[in-house]
PDB file of C-alpha atoms in Angstrom:
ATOM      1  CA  UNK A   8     -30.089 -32.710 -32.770  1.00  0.00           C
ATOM      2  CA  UNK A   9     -26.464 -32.157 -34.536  1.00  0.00           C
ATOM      3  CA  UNK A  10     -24.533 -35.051 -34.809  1.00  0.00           C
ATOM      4  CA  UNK A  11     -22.024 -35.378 -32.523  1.00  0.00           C
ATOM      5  CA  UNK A  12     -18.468 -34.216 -34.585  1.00  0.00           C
ATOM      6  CA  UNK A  13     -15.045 -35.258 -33.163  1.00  0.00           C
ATOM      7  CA  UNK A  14     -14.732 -31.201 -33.359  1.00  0.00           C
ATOM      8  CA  UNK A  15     -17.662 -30.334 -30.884  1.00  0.00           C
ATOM      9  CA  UNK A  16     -16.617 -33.435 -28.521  1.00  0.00           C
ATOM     10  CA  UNK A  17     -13.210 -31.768 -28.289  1.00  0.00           C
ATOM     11  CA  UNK A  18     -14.617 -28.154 -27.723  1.00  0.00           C
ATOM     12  CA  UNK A  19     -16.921 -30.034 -25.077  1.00  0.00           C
ATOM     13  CA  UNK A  20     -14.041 -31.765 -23.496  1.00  0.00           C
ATOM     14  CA  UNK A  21     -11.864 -28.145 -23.296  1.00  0.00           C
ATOM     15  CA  UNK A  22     -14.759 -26.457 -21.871  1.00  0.00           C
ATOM     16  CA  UNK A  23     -15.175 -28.643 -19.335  1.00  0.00           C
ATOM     17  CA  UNK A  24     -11.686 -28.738 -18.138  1.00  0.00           C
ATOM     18  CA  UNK A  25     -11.039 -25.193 -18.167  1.00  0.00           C
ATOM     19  CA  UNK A  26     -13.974 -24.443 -16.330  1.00  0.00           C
ATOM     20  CA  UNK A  27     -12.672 -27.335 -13.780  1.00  0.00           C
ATOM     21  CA  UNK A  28      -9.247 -25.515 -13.758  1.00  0.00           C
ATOM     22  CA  UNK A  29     -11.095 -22.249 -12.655  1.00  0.00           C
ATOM     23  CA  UNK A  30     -12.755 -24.104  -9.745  1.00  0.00           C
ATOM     24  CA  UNK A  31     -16.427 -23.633 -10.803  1.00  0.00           C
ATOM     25  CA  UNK A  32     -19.052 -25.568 -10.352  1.00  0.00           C
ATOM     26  CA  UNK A  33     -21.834 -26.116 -13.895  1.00  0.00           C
ATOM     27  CA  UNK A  34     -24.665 -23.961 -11.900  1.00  0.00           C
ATOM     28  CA  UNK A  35     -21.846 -21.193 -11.018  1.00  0.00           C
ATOM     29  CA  UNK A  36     -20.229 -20.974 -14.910  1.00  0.00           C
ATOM     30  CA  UNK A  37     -23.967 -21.217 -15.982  1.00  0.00           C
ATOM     31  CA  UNK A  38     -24.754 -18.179 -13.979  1.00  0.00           C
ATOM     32  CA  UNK A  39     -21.719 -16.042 -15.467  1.00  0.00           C
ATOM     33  CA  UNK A  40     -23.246 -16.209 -19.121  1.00  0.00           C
ATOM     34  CA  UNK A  41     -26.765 -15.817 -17.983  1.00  0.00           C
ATOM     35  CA  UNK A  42     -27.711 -19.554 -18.633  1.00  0.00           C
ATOM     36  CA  UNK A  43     -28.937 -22.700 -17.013  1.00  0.00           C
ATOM     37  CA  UNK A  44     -27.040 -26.222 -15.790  1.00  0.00           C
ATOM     38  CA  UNK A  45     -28.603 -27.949 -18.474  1.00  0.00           C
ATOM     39  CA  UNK A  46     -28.035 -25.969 -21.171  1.00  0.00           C
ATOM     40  CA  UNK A  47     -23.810 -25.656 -20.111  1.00  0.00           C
ATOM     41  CA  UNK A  48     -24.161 -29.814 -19.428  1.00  0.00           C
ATOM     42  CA  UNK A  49     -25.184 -30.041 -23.210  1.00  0.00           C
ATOM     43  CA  UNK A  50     -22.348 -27.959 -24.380  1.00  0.00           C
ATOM     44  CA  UNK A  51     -19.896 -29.997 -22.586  1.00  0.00           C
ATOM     45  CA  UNK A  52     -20.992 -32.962 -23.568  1.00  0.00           C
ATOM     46  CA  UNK A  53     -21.566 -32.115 -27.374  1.00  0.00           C
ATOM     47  CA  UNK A  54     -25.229 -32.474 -27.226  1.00  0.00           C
ATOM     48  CA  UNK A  55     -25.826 -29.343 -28.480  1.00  0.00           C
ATOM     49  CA  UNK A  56     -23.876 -26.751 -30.310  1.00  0.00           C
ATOM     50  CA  UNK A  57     -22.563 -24.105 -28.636  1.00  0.00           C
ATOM     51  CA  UNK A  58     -21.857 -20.549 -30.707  1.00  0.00           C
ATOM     52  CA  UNK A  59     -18.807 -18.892 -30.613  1.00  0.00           C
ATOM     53  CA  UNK A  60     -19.876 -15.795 -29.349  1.00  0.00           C
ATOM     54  CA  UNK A  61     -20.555 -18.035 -26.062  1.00  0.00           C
ATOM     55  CA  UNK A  62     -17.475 -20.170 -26.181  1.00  0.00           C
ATOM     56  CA  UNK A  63     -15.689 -16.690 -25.711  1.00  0.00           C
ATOM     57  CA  UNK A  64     -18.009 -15.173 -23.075  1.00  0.00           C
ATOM     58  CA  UNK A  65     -17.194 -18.431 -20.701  1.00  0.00           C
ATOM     59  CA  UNK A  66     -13.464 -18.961 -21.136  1.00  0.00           C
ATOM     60  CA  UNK A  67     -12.982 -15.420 -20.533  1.00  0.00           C
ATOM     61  CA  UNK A  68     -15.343 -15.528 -17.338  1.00  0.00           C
ATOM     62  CA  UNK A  69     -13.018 -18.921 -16.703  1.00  0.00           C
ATOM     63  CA  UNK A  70      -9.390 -16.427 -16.935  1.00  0.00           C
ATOM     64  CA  UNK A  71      -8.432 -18.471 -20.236  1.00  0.00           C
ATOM     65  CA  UNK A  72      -5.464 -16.561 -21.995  1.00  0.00           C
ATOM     66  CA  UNK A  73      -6.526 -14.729 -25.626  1.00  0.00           C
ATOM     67  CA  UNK A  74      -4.762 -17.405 -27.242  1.00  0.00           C
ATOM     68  CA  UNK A  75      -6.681 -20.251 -26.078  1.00  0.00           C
ATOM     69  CA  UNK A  76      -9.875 -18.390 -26.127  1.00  0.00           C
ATOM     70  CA  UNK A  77      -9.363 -17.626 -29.774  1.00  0.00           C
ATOM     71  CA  UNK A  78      -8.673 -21.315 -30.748  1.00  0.00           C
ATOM     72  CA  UNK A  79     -11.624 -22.920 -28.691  1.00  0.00           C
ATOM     73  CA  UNK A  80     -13.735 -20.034 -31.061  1.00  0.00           C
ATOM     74  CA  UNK A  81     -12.417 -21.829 -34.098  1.00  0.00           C
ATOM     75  CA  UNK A  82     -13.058 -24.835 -32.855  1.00  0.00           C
ATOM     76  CA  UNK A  83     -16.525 -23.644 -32.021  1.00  0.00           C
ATOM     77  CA  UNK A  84     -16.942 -22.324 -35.977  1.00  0.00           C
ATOM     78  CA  UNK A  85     -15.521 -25.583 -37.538  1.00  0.00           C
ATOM     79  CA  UNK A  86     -17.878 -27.672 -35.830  1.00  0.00           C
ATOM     80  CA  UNK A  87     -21.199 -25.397 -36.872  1.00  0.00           C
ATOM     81  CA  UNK A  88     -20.071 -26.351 -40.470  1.00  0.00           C
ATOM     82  CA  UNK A  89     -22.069 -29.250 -41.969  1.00  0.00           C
ATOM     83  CA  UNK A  90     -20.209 -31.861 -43.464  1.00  0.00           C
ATOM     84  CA  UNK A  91     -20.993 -33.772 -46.795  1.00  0.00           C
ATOM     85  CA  UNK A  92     -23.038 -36.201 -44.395  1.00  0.00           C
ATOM     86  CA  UNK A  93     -25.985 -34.019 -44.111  1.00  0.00           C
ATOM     87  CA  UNK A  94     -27.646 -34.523 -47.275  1.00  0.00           C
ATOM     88  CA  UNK A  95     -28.544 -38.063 -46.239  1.00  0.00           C
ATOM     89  CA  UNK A  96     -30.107 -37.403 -43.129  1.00  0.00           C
ATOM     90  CA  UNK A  97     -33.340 -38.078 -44.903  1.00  0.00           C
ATOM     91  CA  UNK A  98     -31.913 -42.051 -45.735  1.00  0.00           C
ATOM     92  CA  UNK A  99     -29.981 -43.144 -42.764  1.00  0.00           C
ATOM     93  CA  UNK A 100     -31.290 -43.133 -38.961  1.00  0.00           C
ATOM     94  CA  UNK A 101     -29.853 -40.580 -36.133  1.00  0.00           C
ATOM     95  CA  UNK A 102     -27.361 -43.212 -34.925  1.00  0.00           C
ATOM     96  CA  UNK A 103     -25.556 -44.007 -38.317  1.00  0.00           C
ATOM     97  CA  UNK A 104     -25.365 -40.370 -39.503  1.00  0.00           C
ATOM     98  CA  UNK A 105     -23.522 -39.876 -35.608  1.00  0.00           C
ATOM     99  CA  UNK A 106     -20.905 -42.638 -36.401  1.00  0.00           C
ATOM    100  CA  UNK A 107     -20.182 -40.761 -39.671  1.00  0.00           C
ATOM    101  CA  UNK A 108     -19.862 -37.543 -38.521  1.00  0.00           C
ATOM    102  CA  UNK A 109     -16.934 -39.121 -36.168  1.00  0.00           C
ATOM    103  CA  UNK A 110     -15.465 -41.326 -38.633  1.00  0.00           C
ATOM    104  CA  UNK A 111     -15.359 -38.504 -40.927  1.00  0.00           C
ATOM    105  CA  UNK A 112     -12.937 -36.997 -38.343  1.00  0.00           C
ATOM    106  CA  UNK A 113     -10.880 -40.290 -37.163  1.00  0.00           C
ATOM    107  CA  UNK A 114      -7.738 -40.748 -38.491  1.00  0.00           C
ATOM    108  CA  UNK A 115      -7.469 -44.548 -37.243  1.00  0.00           C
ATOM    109  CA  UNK A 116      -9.947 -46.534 -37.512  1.00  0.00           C
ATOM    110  CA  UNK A 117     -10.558 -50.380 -36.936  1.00  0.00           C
ATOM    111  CA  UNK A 118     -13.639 -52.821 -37.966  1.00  0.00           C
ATOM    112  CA  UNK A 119     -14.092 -56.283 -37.341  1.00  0.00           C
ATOM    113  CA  UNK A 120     -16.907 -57.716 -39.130  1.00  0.00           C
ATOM    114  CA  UNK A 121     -18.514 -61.384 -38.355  1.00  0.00           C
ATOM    115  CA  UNK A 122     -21.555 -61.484 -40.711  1.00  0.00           C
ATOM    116  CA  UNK A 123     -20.641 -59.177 -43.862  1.00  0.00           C
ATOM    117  CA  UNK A 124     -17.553 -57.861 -44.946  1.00  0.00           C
ATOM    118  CA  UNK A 125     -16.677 -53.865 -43.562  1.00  0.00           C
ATOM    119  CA  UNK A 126     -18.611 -51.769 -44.829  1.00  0.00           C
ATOM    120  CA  UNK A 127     -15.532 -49.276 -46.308  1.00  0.00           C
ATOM    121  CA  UNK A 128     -14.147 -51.945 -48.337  1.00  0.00           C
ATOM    122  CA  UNK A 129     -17.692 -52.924 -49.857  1.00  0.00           C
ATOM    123  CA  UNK A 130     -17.990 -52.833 -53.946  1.00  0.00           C
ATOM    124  CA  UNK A 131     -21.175 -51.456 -54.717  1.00  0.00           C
ATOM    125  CA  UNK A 132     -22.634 -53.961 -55.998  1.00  0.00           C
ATOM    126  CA  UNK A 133     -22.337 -55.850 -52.733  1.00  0.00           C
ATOM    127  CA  UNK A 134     -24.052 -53.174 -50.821  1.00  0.00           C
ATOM    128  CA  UNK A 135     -26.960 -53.584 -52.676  1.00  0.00           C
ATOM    129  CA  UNK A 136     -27.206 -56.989 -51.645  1.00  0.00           C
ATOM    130  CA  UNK A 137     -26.682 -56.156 -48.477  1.00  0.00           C
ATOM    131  CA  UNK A 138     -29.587 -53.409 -48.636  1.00  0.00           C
ATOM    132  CA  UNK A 139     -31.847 -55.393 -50.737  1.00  0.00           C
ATOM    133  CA  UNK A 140     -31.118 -58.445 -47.740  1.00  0.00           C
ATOM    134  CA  UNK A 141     -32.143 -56.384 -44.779  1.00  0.00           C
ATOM    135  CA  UNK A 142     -34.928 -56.355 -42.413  1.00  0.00           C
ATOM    136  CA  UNK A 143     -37.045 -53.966 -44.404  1.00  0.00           C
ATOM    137  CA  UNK A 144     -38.268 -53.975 -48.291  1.00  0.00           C
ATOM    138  CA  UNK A 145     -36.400 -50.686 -49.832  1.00  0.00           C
ATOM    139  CA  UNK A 146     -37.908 -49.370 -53.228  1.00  0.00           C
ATOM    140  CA  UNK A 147     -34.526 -48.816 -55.726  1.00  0.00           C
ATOM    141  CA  UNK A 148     -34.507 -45.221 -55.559  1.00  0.00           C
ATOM    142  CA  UNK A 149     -33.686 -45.328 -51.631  1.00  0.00           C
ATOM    143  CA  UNK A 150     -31.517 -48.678 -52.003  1.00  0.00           C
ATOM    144  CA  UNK A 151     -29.317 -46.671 -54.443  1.00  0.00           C
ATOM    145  CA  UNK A 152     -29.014 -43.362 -52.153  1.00  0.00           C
ATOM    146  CA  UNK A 153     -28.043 -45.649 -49.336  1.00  0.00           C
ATOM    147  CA  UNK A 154     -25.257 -47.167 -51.835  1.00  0.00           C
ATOM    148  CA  UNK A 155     -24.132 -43.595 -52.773  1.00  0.00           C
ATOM    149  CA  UNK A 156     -23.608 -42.765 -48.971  1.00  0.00           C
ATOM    150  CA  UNK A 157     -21.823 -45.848 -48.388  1.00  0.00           C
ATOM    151  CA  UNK A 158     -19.118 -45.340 -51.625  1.00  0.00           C
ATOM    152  CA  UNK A 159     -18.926 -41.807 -50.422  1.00  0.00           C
ATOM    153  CA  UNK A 160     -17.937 -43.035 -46.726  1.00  0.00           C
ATOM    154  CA  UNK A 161     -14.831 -44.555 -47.977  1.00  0.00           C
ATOM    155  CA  UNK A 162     -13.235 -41.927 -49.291  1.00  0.00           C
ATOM    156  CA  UNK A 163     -12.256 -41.653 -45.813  1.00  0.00           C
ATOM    157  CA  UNK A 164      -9.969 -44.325 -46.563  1.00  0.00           C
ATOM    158  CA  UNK A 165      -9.177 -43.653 -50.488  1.00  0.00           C
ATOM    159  CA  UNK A 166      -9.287 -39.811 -50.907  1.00  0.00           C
ATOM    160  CA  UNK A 167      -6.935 -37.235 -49.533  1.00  0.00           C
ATOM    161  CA  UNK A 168      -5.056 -37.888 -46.248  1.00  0.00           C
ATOM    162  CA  UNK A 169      -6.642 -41.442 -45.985  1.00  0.00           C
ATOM    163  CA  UNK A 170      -7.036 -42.700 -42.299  1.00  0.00           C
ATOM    164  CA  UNK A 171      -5.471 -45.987 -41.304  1.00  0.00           C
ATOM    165  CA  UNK A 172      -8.018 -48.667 -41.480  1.00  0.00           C
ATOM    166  CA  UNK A 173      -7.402 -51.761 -39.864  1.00  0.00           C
ATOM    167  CA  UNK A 174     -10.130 -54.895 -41.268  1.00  0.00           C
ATOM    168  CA  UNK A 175     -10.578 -58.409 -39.398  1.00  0.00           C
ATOM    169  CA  UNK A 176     -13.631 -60.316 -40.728  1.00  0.00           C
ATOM    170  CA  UNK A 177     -14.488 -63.515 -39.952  1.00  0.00           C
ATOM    171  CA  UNK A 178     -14.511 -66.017 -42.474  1.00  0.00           C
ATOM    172  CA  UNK A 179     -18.034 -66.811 -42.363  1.00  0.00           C
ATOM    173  CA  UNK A 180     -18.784 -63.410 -43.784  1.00  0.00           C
ATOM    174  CA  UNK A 181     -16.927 -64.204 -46.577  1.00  0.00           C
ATOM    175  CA  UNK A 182     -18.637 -67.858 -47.119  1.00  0.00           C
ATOM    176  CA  UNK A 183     -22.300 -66.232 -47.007  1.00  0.00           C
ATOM    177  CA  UNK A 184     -23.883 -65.296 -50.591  1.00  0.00           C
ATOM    178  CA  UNK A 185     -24.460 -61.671 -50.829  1.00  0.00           C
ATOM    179  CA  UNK A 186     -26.143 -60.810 -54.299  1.00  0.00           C
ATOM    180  CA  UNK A 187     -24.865 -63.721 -57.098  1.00  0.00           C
ATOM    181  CA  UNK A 188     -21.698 -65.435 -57.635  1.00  0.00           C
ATOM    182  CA  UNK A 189     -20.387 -62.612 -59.719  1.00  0.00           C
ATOM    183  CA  UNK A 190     -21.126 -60.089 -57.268  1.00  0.00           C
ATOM    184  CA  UNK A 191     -19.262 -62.278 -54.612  1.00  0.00           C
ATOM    185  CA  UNK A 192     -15.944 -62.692 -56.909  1.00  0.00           C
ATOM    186  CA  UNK A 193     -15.980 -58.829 -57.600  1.00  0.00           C
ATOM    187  CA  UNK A 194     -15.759 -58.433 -54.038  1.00  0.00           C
ATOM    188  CA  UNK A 195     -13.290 -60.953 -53.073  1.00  0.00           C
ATOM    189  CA  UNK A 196     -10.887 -59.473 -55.671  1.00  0.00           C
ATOM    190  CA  UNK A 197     -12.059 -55.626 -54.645  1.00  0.00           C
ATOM    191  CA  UNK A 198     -10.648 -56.877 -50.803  1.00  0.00           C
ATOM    192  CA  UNK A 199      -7.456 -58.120 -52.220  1.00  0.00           C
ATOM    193  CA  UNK A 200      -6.639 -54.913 -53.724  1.00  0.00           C
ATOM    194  CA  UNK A 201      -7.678 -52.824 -51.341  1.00  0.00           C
ATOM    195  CA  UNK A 202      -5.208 -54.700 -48.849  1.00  0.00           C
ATOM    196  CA  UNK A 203      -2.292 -53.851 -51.559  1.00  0.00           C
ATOM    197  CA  UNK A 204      -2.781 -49.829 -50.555  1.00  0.00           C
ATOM    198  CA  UNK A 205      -0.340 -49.013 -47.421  1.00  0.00           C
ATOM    199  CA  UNK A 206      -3.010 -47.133 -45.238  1.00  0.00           C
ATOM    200  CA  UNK A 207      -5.073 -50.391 -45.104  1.00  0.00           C
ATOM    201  CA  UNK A 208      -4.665 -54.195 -43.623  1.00  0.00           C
ATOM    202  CA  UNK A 209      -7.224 -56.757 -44.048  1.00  0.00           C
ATOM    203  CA  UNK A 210      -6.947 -59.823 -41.521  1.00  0.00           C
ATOM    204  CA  UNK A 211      -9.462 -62.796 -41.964  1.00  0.00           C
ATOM    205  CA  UNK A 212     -10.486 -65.119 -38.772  1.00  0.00           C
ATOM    206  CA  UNK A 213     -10.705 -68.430 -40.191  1.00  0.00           C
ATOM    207  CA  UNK A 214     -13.664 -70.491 -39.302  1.00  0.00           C
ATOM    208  CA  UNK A 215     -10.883 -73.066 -38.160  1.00  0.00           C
ATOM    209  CA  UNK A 216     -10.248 -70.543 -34.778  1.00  0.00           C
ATOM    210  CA  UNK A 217     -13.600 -71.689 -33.098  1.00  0.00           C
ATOM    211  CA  UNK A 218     -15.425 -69.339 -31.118  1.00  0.00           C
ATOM    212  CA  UNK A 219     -13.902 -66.279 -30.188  1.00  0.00           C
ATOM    213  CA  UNK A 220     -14.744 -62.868 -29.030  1.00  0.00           C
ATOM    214  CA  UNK A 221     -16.061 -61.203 -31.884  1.00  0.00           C
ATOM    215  CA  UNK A 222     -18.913 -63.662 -32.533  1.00  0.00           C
ATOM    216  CA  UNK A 223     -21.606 -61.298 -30.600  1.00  0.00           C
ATOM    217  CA  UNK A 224     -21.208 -58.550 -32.949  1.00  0.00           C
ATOM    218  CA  UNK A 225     -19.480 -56.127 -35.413  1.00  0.00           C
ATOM    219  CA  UNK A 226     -17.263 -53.713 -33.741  1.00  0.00           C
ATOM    220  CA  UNK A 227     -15.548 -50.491 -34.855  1.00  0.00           C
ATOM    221  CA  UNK A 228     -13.057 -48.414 -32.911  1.00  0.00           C
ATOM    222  CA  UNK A 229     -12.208 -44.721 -34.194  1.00  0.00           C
ATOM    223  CA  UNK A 230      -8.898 -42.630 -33.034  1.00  0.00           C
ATOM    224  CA  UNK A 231      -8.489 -38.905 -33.468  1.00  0.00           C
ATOM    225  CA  UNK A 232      -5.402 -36.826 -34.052  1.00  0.00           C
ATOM    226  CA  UNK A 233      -5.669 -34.920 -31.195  1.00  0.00           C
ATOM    227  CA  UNK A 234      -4.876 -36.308 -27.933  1.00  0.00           C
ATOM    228  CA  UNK A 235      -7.343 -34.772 -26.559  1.00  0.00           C
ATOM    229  CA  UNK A 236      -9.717 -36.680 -28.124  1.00  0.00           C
ATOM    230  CA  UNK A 237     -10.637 -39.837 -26.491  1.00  0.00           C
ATOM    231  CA  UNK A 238     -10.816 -43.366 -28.871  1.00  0.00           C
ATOM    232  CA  UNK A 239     -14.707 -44.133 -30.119  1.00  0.00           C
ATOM    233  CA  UNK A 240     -15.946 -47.633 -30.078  1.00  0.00           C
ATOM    234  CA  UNK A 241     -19.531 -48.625 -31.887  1.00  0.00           C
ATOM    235  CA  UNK A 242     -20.544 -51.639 -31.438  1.00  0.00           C
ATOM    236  CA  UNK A 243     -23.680 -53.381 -33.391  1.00  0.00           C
ATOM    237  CA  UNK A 244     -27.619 -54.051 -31.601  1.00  0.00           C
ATOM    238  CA  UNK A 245     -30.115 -55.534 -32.230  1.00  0.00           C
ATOM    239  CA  UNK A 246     -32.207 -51.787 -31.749  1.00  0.00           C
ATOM    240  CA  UNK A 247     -28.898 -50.370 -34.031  1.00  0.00           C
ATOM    241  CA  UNK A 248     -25.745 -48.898 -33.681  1.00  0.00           C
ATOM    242  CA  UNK A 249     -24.007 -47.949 -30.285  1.00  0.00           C
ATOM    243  CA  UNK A 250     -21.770 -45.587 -29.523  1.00  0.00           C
ATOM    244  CA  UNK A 251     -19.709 -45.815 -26.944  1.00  0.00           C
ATOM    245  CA  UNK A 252     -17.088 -43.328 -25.209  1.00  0.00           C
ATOM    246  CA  UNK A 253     -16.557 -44.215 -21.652  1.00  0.00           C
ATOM    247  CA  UNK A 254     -13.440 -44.980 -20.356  1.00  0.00           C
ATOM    248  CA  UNK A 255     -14.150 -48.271 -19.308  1.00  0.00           C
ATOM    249  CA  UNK A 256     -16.143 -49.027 -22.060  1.00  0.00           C
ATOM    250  CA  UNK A 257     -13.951 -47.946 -24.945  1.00  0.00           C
ATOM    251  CA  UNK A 258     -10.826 -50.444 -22.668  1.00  0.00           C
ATOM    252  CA  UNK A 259     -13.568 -53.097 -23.191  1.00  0.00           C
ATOM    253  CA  UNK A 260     -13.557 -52.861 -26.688  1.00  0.00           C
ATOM    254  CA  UNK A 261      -9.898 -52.457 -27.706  1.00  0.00           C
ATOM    255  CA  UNK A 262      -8.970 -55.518 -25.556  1.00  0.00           C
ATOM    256  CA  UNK A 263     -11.454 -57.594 -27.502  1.00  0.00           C
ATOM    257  CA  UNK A 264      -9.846 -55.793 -30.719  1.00  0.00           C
ATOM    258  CA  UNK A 265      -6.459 -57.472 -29.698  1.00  0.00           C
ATOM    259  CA  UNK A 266      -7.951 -60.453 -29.139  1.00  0.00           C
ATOM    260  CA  UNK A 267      -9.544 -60.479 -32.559  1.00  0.00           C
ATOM    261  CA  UNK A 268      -6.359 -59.141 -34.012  1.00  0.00           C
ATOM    262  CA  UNK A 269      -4.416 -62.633 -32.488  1.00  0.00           C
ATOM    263  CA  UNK A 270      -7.208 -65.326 -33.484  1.00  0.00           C
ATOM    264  CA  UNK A 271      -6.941 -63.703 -37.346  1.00  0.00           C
ATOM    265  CA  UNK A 272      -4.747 -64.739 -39.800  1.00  0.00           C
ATOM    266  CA  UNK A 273      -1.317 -62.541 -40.765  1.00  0.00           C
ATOM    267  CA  UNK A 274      -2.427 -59.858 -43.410  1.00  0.00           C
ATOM    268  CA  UNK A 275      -0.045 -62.125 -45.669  1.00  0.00           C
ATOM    269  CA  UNK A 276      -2.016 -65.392 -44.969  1.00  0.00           C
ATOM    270  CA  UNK A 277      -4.972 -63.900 -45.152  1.00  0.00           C
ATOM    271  CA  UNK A 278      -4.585 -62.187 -48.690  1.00  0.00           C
ATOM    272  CA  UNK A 279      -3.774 -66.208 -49.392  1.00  0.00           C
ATOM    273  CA  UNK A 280      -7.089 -67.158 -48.051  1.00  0.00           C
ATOM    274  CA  UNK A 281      -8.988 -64.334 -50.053  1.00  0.00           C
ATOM    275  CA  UNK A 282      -6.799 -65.949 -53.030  1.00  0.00           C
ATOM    276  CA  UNK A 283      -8.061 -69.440 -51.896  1.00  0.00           C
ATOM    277  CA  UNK A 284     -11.953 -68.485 -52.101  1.00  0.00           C
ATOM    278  CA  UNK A 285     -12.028 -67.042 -54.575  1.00  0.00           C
ATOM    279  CA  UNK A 286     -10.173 -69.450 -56.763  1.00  0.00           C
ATOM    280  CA  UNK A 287     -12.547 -72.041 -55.381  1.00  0.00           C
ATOM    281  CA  UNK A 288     -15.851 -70.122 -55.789  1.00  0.00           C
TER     282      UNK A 288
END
């Protein structure tokens, strides 16, 4: 199955509505293009691709105006093109290449982080700590494809048109020994600079705020340009990552985002605190 790409969520979300504009019913649209329930269900939720030659047969059985029609069919194209992603579908699981396919597309994007710090504002060498830490023994070649993926994730929030990436990680994450001392102050000093760029803000939770909300997990929420497009949360499992995109849901997470945003540190204090730990490492 395709990951599921902001672009074929929002062609999902347009078919839907326009087909609930035109008063039809899934069995009834299915019908017009010689297809089944299912198979329209799938489109409109972006669980399978749909071509374009079928996103025009159904807005035109809908009444959609030429305009419309003709955008949805570019929509439909742009989301049939793989993106750089792809080429490690062999090294990451289903879930994880699904988040990236959406952060690719978000253009806001917040993390908070209770164990290890984000995973966009890693230094390499820290990600190999991480990988070489996990669950399951990795042989180098693999550990050092899964680093490459990671390094090429953040150009998300370093290359061209960088989203806006908003960091709170709890203190412990930055107290726990990932790889050697050295690989610990390289990181410290990579976070410090990274909050310096204007498209990023880094926020610690110090260890003095007690328990708070973000102790069950790591939690990301995505926003998209379009309006259209609904906000993405992912939260961490124990079975892997989670996507989430119901309304009540995705409310869930951004009040617990708040929450976490108002138990951190100011981006001000907290570059002091990076300052501190690493001056006392």
């Amino acid at each position: 199955m395709p990951p599921k790409t902001a672009r074929a969520r929002r062609l999902g979300i347009a078919l839907r509505h326009h087909r609930e504009a035109a008063g039809l019913t899934l069995e009834t649209a299915a019908d017009e293009i010689n297809s089944t329930r299912s198979t329209l269900s799938r489109y409109e939720n972006a669980q399978t691709l749909i071509n374009p030659a079928t996103v025009r047969a159904l807005l035109t059985s809908y009444g959609v105006g030429a305009e419309e029609v003709a955008a949805a069919v570019q929509l439909a194209k742009d989301a049939r093109k793989p993106g750089w992603w792809v080429s490690y579908s062999y090294v990451l699981d289903p879930r994880t290449i699904d988040f990236i396919a959406l952060e690719a597309e978000a253009t806001a994007i917040a993390n908070f982080e209770p164990s290890v710090v984000p995973g966009l504002l890693q230094t390499a060498d820290y990600v190999r700590g991480v990988m070489r830490g996990g669950p399951h023994t990795l042989v180098d070649d693999l550990v050092e494809q899964r680093v490459k993926a990671r390094l090429d994730r953040q150009q998300r929030i370093t290359g061209d048109d960088p989203a806006i990436f908003d960091a709170i990680i709890d203190e412990g994450a930055l107290l726990r020994p990932v790889g050697d001392q050295s690989v610990m102050d390289g990181q410290l000093r990579h976070l410090v600079k990274m909050a310096e760029l204007p498209n990023i803000t880094v926020q610690v939770i110090p260890l003095s705020a007690g328990y708070h909300r973000g102790t069950r997990g790591s939690l990301h929420i995505l926003e998209f340009a379009d309006p259209e497009d609904p906000i993405i949360a992912s939260v961490e499992t124990v079975a892997g990552q989670m996507i989430l995109d119901r309304a009540g849901e995705t409310r869930t997470c951004t009040k617990i985002m708040e929450h976490l945003r108002s138990v951190a540190l100011s981006p001000a204090d907290s570059r002091k605190q990076l300052l501190s730990l690493l001056k006392g490492r």
